């Protein structure tokens, strides 16, 4: 009888065409429209910020893989996604050491301190940005418009001066919506054009890289809650980092629940936290911290929403003790 050879290895055992490496490069492809719009709007300085963030992210990943005795494979794309995302959520006029420090923190602290690829809990790019905002708030909140004038972002104006002042800056409500939809506003490099982000996000939904429920429920919750509290819901969903957070960061596989109902509760929590921070918190934007907080809550949500096996009944403690 011929001897059969079996290979013992950990899951996953079934692979599809959408395996992880391909997924990462599809995410990079989906981010390109918003990144290109950012460079067109803010110029060569924005491109430099993205390049520095990308380079340091890849080099830091290679350094830590080397220290662990492994070979870093750039083709995996994870470090590229982290570096590109971090560069896109930074203001275009930051000094170049800012994206370098943010990328190093993202890869070293949020990825390798937790065990490396597949072991991360928090979105690395958002950890890098949160560290930079907490350490250098003046630099991280200094935004410029495409014409080079330094000013507050639309949400910053709304927070500091109120809705009437913000609309008067644009001229009309329709002009404000149009500027925010196409990206002709102050803000971080890759989060100003809702149109470009929407194109990339819908592409990821169509190729089934991300679950549509998370961005739909997240954006929908922000829209409904801001409307209920007397705010302009369209201004809120177009004027900040909601689209890049909903499509590209909240949907990261390591930081979200795997259960279908869990993903809906996860997105609801994201929307509620974002609105709470924006309306009653100290920051005009709430996407960054809401995603990190819900990343922390993801294991608990997953545990509470996991389906029970057919026929499963919970044993009573008294019955166990009597036995």
mmCIF file of C-alpha atoms in Angstrom:
data_model
loop_
_atom_site.group_PDB
_atom_site.id
_atom_site.type_symbol
_atom_site.label_atom_id
_atom_site.label_comp_id
_atom_site.label_asym_id
_atom_site.label_seq_id
_atom_site.Cartn_x
_atom_site.Cartn_y
_atom_site.Cartn_z
ATOM 1 C CA UNK A 1 0.000 0.000 0.000
ATOM 2 C CA UNK A 2 1.577 3.278 -1.052
ATOM 3 C CA UNK A 3 2.369 5.637 1.778
ATOM 4 C CA UNK A 4 0.370 8.849 1.672
ATOM 5 C CA UNK A 5 2.052 12.075 2.689
ATOM 6 C CA UNK A 6 0.102 14.583 4.719
ATOM 7 C CA UNK A 7 1.134 18.125 5.553
ATOM 8 C CA UNK A 8 0.204 19.417 8.989
ATOM 9 C CA UNK A 9 -0.147 23.182 9.076
ATOM 10 C CA UNK A 10 -2.296 25.870 10.633
ATOM 11 C CA UNK A 11 -5.339 27.409 8.964
ATOM 12 C CA UNK A 12 -6.431 28.783 6.555
ATOM 13 C CA UNK A 13 -6.512 25.603 4.461
ATOM 14 C CA UNK A 14 -8.674 26.879 1.625
ATOM 15 C CA UNK A 15 -7.393 29.659 -0.594
ATOM 16 C CA UNK A 16 -9.295 31.700 -3.133
ATOM 17 C CA UNK A 17 -8.059 34.064 -5.799
ATOM 18 C CA UNK A 18 -8.507 36.911 -3.288
ATOM 19 C CA UNK A 19 -5.653 35.788 -1.072
ATOM 20 C CA UNK A 20 -4.007 38.293 1.203
ATOM 21 C CA UNK A 21 -1.215 39.551 -1.034
ATOM 22 C CA UNK A 22 -3.583 40.238 -3.902
ATOM 23 C CA UNK A 23 -5.986 41.973 -1.519
ATOM 24 C CA UNK A 24 -3.277 44.361 -0.339
ATOM 25 C CA UNK A 25 -2.413 45.432 -3.865
ATOM 26 C CA UNK A 26 -6.079 45.866 -4.724
ATOM 27 C CA UNK A 27 -6.338 48.222 -1.731
ATOM 28 C CA UNK A 28 -3.313 50.147 -3.021
ATOM 29 C CA UNK A 29 -4.970 50.379 -6.448
ATOM 30 C CA UNK A 30 -8.204 51.627 -4.865
ATOM 31 C CA UNK A 31 -6.333 54.304 -2.906
ATOM 32 C CA UNK A 32 -4.598 55.728 -5.981
ATOM 33 C CA UNK A 33 -7.467 57.996 -7.195
ATOM 34 C CA UNK A 34 -7.579 59.816 -3.844
ATOM 35 C CA UNK A 35 -3.779 59.949 -3.585
ATOM 36 C CA UNK A 36 -3.491 61.383 -7.111
ATOM 37 C CA UNK A 37 -6.205 63.959 -6.363
ATOM 38 C CA UNK A 38 -4.276 64.945 -3.223
ATOM 39 C CA UNK A 39 -1.071 65.473 -5.207
ATOM 40 C CA UNK A 40 -2.930 67.436 -7.908
ATOM 41 C CA UNK A 41 -4.571 69.675 -5.287
ATOM 42 C CA UNK A 42 -1.609 70.191 -2.946
ATOM 43 C CA UNK A 43 1.374 69.819 -5.294
ATOM 44 C CA UNK A 44 4.804 68.222 -5.062
ATOM 45 C CA UNK A 45 5.003 68.673 -1.294
ATOM 46 C CA UNK A 46 2.129 66.231 -0.843
ATOM 47 C CA UNK A 47 3.901 63.703 -3.076
ATOM 48 C CA UNK A 48 7.057 64.029 -0.951
ATOM 49 C CA UNK A 49 5.092 63.378 2.250
ATOM 50 C CA UNK A 50 3.595 60.207 0.750
ATOM 51 C CA UNK A 51 6.971 58.994 -0.560
ATOM 52 C CA UNK A 52 8.655 59.480 2.847
ATOM 53 C CA UNK A 53 5.790 57.693 4.639
ATOM 54 C CA UNK A 54 5.957 54.812 2.151
ATOM 55 C CA UNK A 55 9.749 54.474 2.271
ATOM 56 C CA UNK A 56 10.049 54.523 6.074
ATOM 57 C CA UNK A 57 7.156 52.090 6.426
ATOM 58 C CA UNK A 58 8.822 49.551 4.105
ATOM 59 C CA UNK A 59 12.290 50.018 5.656
ATOM 60 C CA UNK A 60 10.955 49.706 9.218
ATOM 61 C CA UNK A 61 9.085 46.546 8.327
ATOM 62 C CA UNK A 62 12.233 45.096 6.744
ATOM 63 C CA UNK A 63 14.292 46.027 9.828
ATOM 64 C CA UNK A 64 11.963 44.266 12.265
ATOM 65 C CA UNK A 65 11.611 41.196 10.063
ATOM 66 C CA UNK A 66 15.433 41.054 9.922
ATOM 67 C CA UNK A 67 15.665 41.317 13.728
ATOM 68 C CA UNK A 68 13.232 38.391 13.984
ATOM 69 C CA UNK A 69 15.347 36.356 11.565
ATOM 70 C CA UNK A 70 12.802 36.512 8.763
ATOM 71 C CA UNK A 71 12.917 37.899 5.256
ATOM 72 C CA UNK A 72 10.617 40.805 4.540
ATOM 73 C CA UNK A 73 8.734 40.413 1.286
ATOM 74 C CA UNK A 74 7.692 43.745 -0.215
ATOM 75 C CA UNK A 75 5.349 41.898 -2.565
ATOM 76 C CA UNK A 76 3.053 41.200 0.389
ATOM 77 C CA UNK A 77 2.023 44.842 0.235
ATOM 78 C CA UNK A 78 1.072 45.302 3.903
ATOM 79 C CA UNK A 79 3.794 47.856 4.632
ATOM 80 C CA UNK A 80 2.955 49.654 1.382
ATOM 81 C CA UNK A 81 -0.707 49.975 2.414
ATOM 82 C CA UNK A 82 0.254 51.283 5.866
ATOM 83 C CA UNK A 83 2.735 53.817 4.486
ATOM 84 C CA UNK A 84 0.384 55.011 1.746
ATOM 85 C CA UNK A 85 -2.553 55.374 4.142
ATOM 86 C CA UNK A 86 -0.476 57.244 6.695
ATOM 87 C CA UNK A 87 0.864 59.655 4.090
ATOM 88 C CA UNK A 88 -2.675 60.299 2.856
ATOM 89 C CA UNK A 89 -4.039 61.192 6.314
ATOM 90 C CA UNK A 90 -1.358 63.797 7.031
ATOM 91 C CA UNK A 91 -1.607 67.537 6.277
ATOM 92 C CA UNK A 92 0.357 68.370 3.099
ATOM 93 C CA UNK A 93 2.615 70.982 4.734
ATOM 94 C CA UNK A 94 4.033 68.881 7.582
ATOM 95 C CA UNK A 95 7.845 68.675 7.928
ATOM 96 C CA UNK A 96 9.202 65.512 6.330
ATOM 97 C CA UNK A 97 10.313 64.034 9.652
ATOM 98 C CA UNK A 98 6.612 63.811 10.617
ATOM 99 C CA UNK A 99 5.651 61.089 8.079
ATOM 100 C CA UNK A 100 8.945 59.328 8.875
ATOM 101 C CA UNK A 101 8.232 59.259 12.614
ATOM 102 C CA UNK A 102 4.582 58.336 12.062
ATOM 103 C CA UNK A 103 5.450 55.423 9.768
ATOM 104 C CA UNK A 104 8.076 54.089 12.163
ATOM 105 C CA UNK A 105 5.560 54.234 15.034
ATOM 106 C CA UNK A 106 2.854 52.576 12.954
ATOM 107 C CA UNK A 107 4.996 49.612 11.929
ATOM 108 C CA UNK A 108 7.031 49.220 15.128
ATOM 109 C CA UNK A 109 4.313 49.830 17.715
ATOM 110 C CA UNK A 110 1.045 48.808 16.063
ATOM 111 C CA UNK A 111 2.355 45.886 13.979
ATOM 112 C CA UNK A 112 5.522 44.250 15.279
ATOM 113 C CA UNK A 113 4.951 44.933 18.997
ATOM 114 C CA UNK A 114 1.792 42.794 18.638
ATOM 115 C CA UNK A 115 3.533 39.957 16.798
ATOM 116 C CA UNK A 116 3.639 41.102 13.178
ATOM 117 C CA UNK A 117 1.363 40.498 10.192
ATOM 118 C CA UNK A 118 -2.006 38.974 11.090
ATOM 119 C CA UNK A 119 -1.563 39.720 14.795
ATOM 120 C CA UNK A 120 -2.339 43.431 14.831
ATOM 121 C CA UNK A 121 -5.331 44.679 16.796
ATOM 122 C CA UNK A 122 -5.279 48.361 15.909
ATOM 123 C CA UNK A 123 -5.033 49.894 12.459
ATOM 124 C CA UNK A 124 -1.284 50.715 12.156
ATOM 125 C CA UNK A 125 -1.711 53.890 10.087
ATOM 126 C CA UNK A 126 -4.232 55.291 12.572
ATOM 127 C CA UNK A 127 -1.943 54.458 15.497
ATOM 128 C CA UNK A 128 0.808 56.427 13.756
ATOM 129 C CA UNK A 129 -1.495 59.385 13.176
ATOM 130 C CA UNK A 130 -2.884 59.294 16.733
ATOM 131 C CA UNK A 131 0.674 59.362 18.077
ATOM 132 C CA UNK A 132 1.543 62.361 15.897
ATOM 133 C CA UNK A 133 -1.640 64.279 16.840
ATOM 134 C CA UNK A 134 -1.047 63.672 20.555
ATOM 135 C CA UNK A 135 2.648 64.616 20.314
ATOM 136 C CA UNK A 136 2.579 67.508 17.839
ATOM 137 C CA UNK A 137 -0.986 68.917 17.761
ATOM 138 C CA UNK A 138 0.010 72.300 16.292
ATOM 139 C CA UNK A 139 1.765 70.730 13.293
ATOM 140 C CA UNK A 140 -0.917 68.100 12.735
ATOM 141 C CA UNK A 141 -3.797 70.595 12.671
ATOM 142 C CA UNK A 142 -2.177 73.151 10.362
ATOM 143 C CA UNK A 143 -4.036 72.700 7.085
ATOM 144 C CA UNK A 144 -3.622 74.460 3.768
ATOM 145 C CA UNK A 145 -6.040 74.919 0.887
ATOM 146 C CA UNK A 146 -5.081 73.927 -2.651
ATOM 147 C CA UNK A 147 -4.150 77.583 -3.337
ATOM 148 C CA UNK A 148 -1.602 77.478 -0.485
ATOM 149 C CA UNK A 149 -3.536 79.563 2.058
ATOM 150 C CA UNK A 150 -3.337 78.226 5.602
ATOM 151 C CA UNK A 151 -6.730 77.826 7.224
ATOM 152 C CA UNK A 152 -8.893 75.459 9.231
ATOM 153 C CA UNK A 153 -10.485 72.429 7.601
ATOM 154 C CA UNK A 154 -14.265 72.519 6.945
ATOM 155 C CA UNK A 155 -14.923 70.564 10.145
ATOM 156 C CA UNK A 156 -12.465 72.806 12.017
ATOM 157 C CA UNK A 157 -14.360 75.891 10.884
ATOM 158 C CA UNK A 158 -17.636 74.264 11.874
ATOM 159 C CA UNK A 159 -16.272 73.429 15.326
ATOM 160 C CA UNK A 160 -14.637 76.800 15.990
ATOM 161 C CA UNK A 161 -16.901 79.314 14.261
ATOM 162 C CA UNK A 162 -20.209 77.567 13.714
ATOM 163 C CA UNK A 163 -22.241 76.496 10.684
ATOM 164 C CA UNK A 164 -23.175 79.978 9.468
ATOM 165 C CA UNK A 165 -19.529 81.111 9.333
ATOM 166 C CA UNK A 166 -18.476 77.901 7.600
ATOM 167 C CA UNK A 167 -21.107 78.346 4.870
ATOM 168 C CA UNK A 168 -20.237 82.030 4.430
ATOM 169 C CA UNK A 169 -16.632 80.986 3.740
ATOM 170 C CA UNK A 170 -17.777 78.872 0.791
ATOM 171 C CA UNK A 171 -20.495 81.283 -0.330
ATOM 172 C CA UNK A 172 -23.423 78.887 -0.236
ATOM 173 C CA UNK A 173 -24.439 75.440 0.929
ATOM 174 C CA UNK A 174 -24.239 74.025 -2.590
ATOM 175 C CA UNK A 175 -20.771 75.511 -3.115
ATOM 176 C CA UNK A 176 -19.607 73.892 0.143
ATOM 177 C CA UNK A 177 -20.948 70.484 -0.907
ATOM 178 C CA UNK A 178 -19.325 70.799 -4.337
ATOM 179 C CA UNK A 179 -15.924 71.803 -2.920
ATOM 180 C CA UNK A 180 -15.923 68.929 -0.434
ATOM 181 C CA UNK A 181 -17.119 66.374 -2.983
ATOM 182 C CA UNK A 182 -14.373 67.177 -5.491
ATOM 183 C CA UNK A 183 -11.633 67.938 -2.942
ATOM 184 C CA UNK A 184 -11.136 71.677 -3.288
ATOM 185 C CA UNK A 185 -10.808 72.173 0.464
ATOM 186 C CA UNK A 186 -8.203 72.229 3.240
ATOM 187 C CA UNK A 187 -7.474 68.908 4.883
ATOM 188 C CA UNK A 188 -5.212 65.896 4.865
ATOM 189 C CA UNK A 189 -3.697 64.910 1.522
ATOM 190 C CA UNK A 190 -5.876 61.957 0.632
ATOM 191 C CA UNK A 191 -9.124 62.577 2.472
ATOM 192 C CA UNK A 192 -10.383 65.776 0.854
ATOM 193 C CA UNK A 193 -11.974 64.347 -2.307
ATOM 194 C CA UNK A 194 -15.079 62.338 -1.415
ATOM 195 C CA UNK A 195 -15.532 61.459 -5.102
ATOM 196 C CA UNK A 196 -12.084 59.859 -5.461
ATOM 197 C CA UNK A 197 -12.512 57.918 -2.213
ATOM 198 C CA UNK A 198 -15.959 56.772 -3.265
ATOM 199 C CA UNK A 199 -14.598 55.438 -6.564
ATOM 200 C CA UNK A 200 -11.887 53.478 -4.756
ATOM 201 C CA UNK A 201 -14.261 52.247 -2.061
ATOM 202 C CA UNK A 202 -16.900 51.030 -4.510
ATOM 203 C CA UNK A 203 -14.166 49.247 -6.467
ATOM 204 C CA UNK A 204 -13.205 47.293 -3.319
ATOM 205 C CA UNK A 205 -16.859 46.409 -2.721
ATOM 206 C CA UNK A 206 -17.300 45.209 -6.309
ATOM 207 C CA UNK A 207 -14.206 42.966 -6.208
ATOM 208 C CA UNK A 208 -15.407 41.701 -2.788
ATOM 209 C CA UNK A 209 -12.335 42.821 -0.880
ATOM 210 C CA UNK A 210 -14.432 44.652 1.725
ATOM 211 C CA UNK A 211 -17.885 44.101 3.175
ATOM 212 C CA UNK A 212 -20.280 46.868 2.103
ATOM 213 C CA UNK A 213 -22.089 46.764 5.443
ATOM 214 C CA UNK A 214 -19.340 48.535 7.387
ATOM 215 C CA UNK A 215 -18.983 51.691 5.225
ATOM 216 C CA UNK A 216 -22.738 51.823 4.559
ATOM 217 C CA UNK A 217 -23.755 51.514 8.226
ATOM 218 C CA UNK A 218 -20.904 53.758 9.404
ATOM 219 C CA UNK A 219 -21.650 56.625 6.992
ATOM 220 C CA UNK A 220 -25.410 56.124 7.405
ATOM 221 C CA UNK A 221 -25.165 56.331 11.203
ATOM 222 C CA UNK A 222 -23.203 59.587 11.039
ATOM 223 C CA UNK A 223 -25.736 60.990 8.553
ATOM 224 C CA UNK A 224 -28.796 60.090 10.671
ATOM 225 C CA UNK A 225 -27.344 61.123 14.044
ATOM 226 C CA UNK A 226 -26.036 64.495 12.867
ATOM 227 C CA UNK A 227 -29.441 65.173 11.263
ATOM 228 C CA UNK A 228 -31.248 64.220 14.492
ATOM 229 C CA UNK A 229 -29.035 66.614 16.465
ATOM 230 C CA UNK A 230 -29.791 69.527 14.160
ATOM 231 C CA UNK A 231 -26.575 69.449 12.126
ATOM 232 C CA UNK A 232 -26.077 69.443 8.365
ATOM 233 C CA UNK A 233 -25.604 65.703 7.667
ATOM 234 C CA UNK A 234 -24.193 66.160 4.153
ATOM 235 C CA UNK A 235 -21.589 68.620 5.452
ATOM 236 C CA UNK A 236 -20.562 66.090 8.102
ATOM 237 C CA UNK A 237 -20.142 63.099 5.798
ATOM 238 C CA UNK A 238 -18.263 65.067 3.111
ATOM 239 C CA UNK A 239 -16.200 67.435 5.241
ATOM 240 C CA UNK A 240 -13.727 65.189 7.028
ATOM 241 C CA UNK A 241 -12.046 61.813 6.952
ATOM 242 C CA UNK A 242 -15.236 59.746 7.099
ATOM 243 C CA UNK A 243 -14.990 58.252 3.600
ATOM 244 C CA UNK A 244 -11.334 57.170 3.862
ATOM 245 C CA UNK A 245 -11.979 55.805 7.349
ATOM 246 C CA UNK A 246 -15.172 53.962 6.419
ATOM 247 C CA UNK A 247 -13.898 52.331 3.212
ATOM 248 C CA UNK A 248 -10.178 51.812 3.868
ATOM 249 C CA UNK A 249 -9.532 51.667 7.628
ATOM 250 C CA UNK A 250 -12.617 50.376 9.432
ATOM 251 C CA UNK A 251 -12.646 47.449 6.969
ATOM 252 C CA UNK A 252 -9.116 46.226 7.814
ATOM 253 C CA UNK A 253 -9.428 42.479 8.438
ATOM 254 C CA UNK A 254 -7.440 42.297 11.672
ATOM 255 C CA UNK A 255 -9.374 45.007 13.492
ATOM 256 C CA UNK A 256 -13.007 44.161 12.729
ATOM 257 C CA UNK A 257 -15.311 41.302 13.828
ATOM 258 C CA UNK A 258 -15.703 38.341 11.472
ATOM 259 C CA UNK A 259 -19.385 37.725 12.252
ATOM 260 C CA UNK A 260 -21.957 39.437 9.954
ATOM 261 C CA UNK A 261 -24.006 40.876 12.840
ATOM 262 C CA UNK A 262 -20.819 41.848 14.636
ATOM 263 C CA UNK A 263 -19.753 43.964 11.679
ATOM 264 C CA UNK A 264 -23.060 45.849 11.780
ATOM 265 C CA UNK A 265 -22.703 46.578 15.522
ATOM 266 C CA UNK A 266 -19.065 47.500 14.919
ATOM 267 C CA UNK A 267 -20.064 50.051 12.265
ATOM 268 C CA UNK A 268 -22.873 51.410 14.447
ATOM 269 C CA UNK A 269 -20.360 51.971 17.238
ATOM 270 C CA UNK A 270 -18.053 53.756 14.804
ATOM 271 C CA UNK A 271 -20.806 56.131 13.739
ATOM 272 C CA UNK A 272 -21.941 56.884 17.288
ATOM 273 C CA UNK A 273 -18.404 57.537 18.552
ATOM 274 C CA UNK A 274 -17.565 59.744 15.565
ATOM 275 C CA UNK A 275 -20.646 61.910 16.148
ATOM 276 C CA UNK A 276 -20.034 62.113 19.909
ATOM 277 C CA UNK A 277 -16.440 63.257 19.382
ATOM 278 C CA UNK A 278 -17.384 65.756 16.676
ATOM 279 C CA UNK A 279 -20.315 67.337 18.536
ATOM 280 C CA UNK A 280 -19.169 67.201 22.155
ATOM 281 C CA UNK A 281 -15.466 66.304 22.084
ATOM 282 C CA UNK A 282 -12.422 68.537 21.834
ATOM 283 C CA UNK A 283 -11.528 67.557 18.246
ATOM 284 C CA UNK A 284 -13.497 68.558 15.139
ATOM 285 C CA UNK A 285 -12.806 65.130 13.597
ATOM 286 C CA UNK A 286 -13.640 61.803 15.255
ATOM 287 C CA UNK A 287 -12.852 59.108 12.707
ATOM 288 C CA UNK A 288 -9.320 58.288 13.908
ATOM 289 C CA UNK A 289 -10.136 57.656 17.556
ATOM 290 C CA UNK A 290 -13.509 56.019 16.905
ATOM 291 C CA UNK A 291 -11.878 53.332 14.723
ATOM 292 C CA UNK A 292 -9.118 52.687 17.273
ATOM 293 C CA UNK A 293 -11.660 52.408 20.097
ATOM 294 C CA UNK A 294 -13.852 50.028 18.119
ATOM 295 C CA UNK A 295 -10.759 47.991 17.135
ATOM 296 C CA UNK A 296 -10.300 47.418 20.867
ATOM 297 C CA UNK A 297 -13.960 46.393 21.241
ATOM 298 C CA UNK A 298 -13.904 44.093 18.203
ATOM 299 C CA UNK A 299 -12.998 40.824 20.048
ATOM 300 C CA UNK A 300 -15.837 41.359 22.540
ATOM 301 C CA UNK A 301 -18.359 42.110 19.765
ATOM 302 C CA UNK A 302 -17.235 39.009 17.917
ATOM 303 C CA UNK A 303 -17.641 36.854 21.030
ATOM 304 C CA UNK A 304 -21.152 38.168 21.706
ATOM 305 C CA UNK A 305 -22.364 37.736 18.124
ATOM 306 C CA UNK A 306 -20.854 34.398 17.164
ATOM 307 C CA UNK A 307 -23.458 31.830 16.158
ATOM 308 C CA UNK A 308 -24.140 28.930 18.492
ATOM 309 C CA UNK A 309 -23.764 25.441 16.966
ATOM 310 C CA UNK A 310 -27.052 23.761 16.007
ATOM 311 C CA UNK A 311 -28.539 21.994 19.027
ATOM 312 C CA UNK A 312 -26.244 23.797 21.483
ATOM 313 C CA UNK A 313 -27.716 24.449 24.934
ATOM 314 C CA UNK A 314 -25.937 26.221 27.737
ATOM 315 C CA UNK A 315 -25.323 24.027 30.737
ATOM 316 C CA UNK A 316 -26.547 25.316 34.066
ATOM 317 C CA UNK A 317 -23.957 25.725 36.798
ATOM 318 C CA UNK A 318 -26.131 23.925 39.380
ATOM 319 C CA UNK A 319 -26.499 20.923 37.116
ATOM 320 C CA UNK A 320 -22.748 20.778 36.646
ATOM 321 C CA UNK A 321 -22.036 21.021 40.372
ATOM 322 C CA UNK A 322 -24.614 18.293 41.246
ATOM 323 C CA UNK A 323 -23.105 16.020 38.691
#
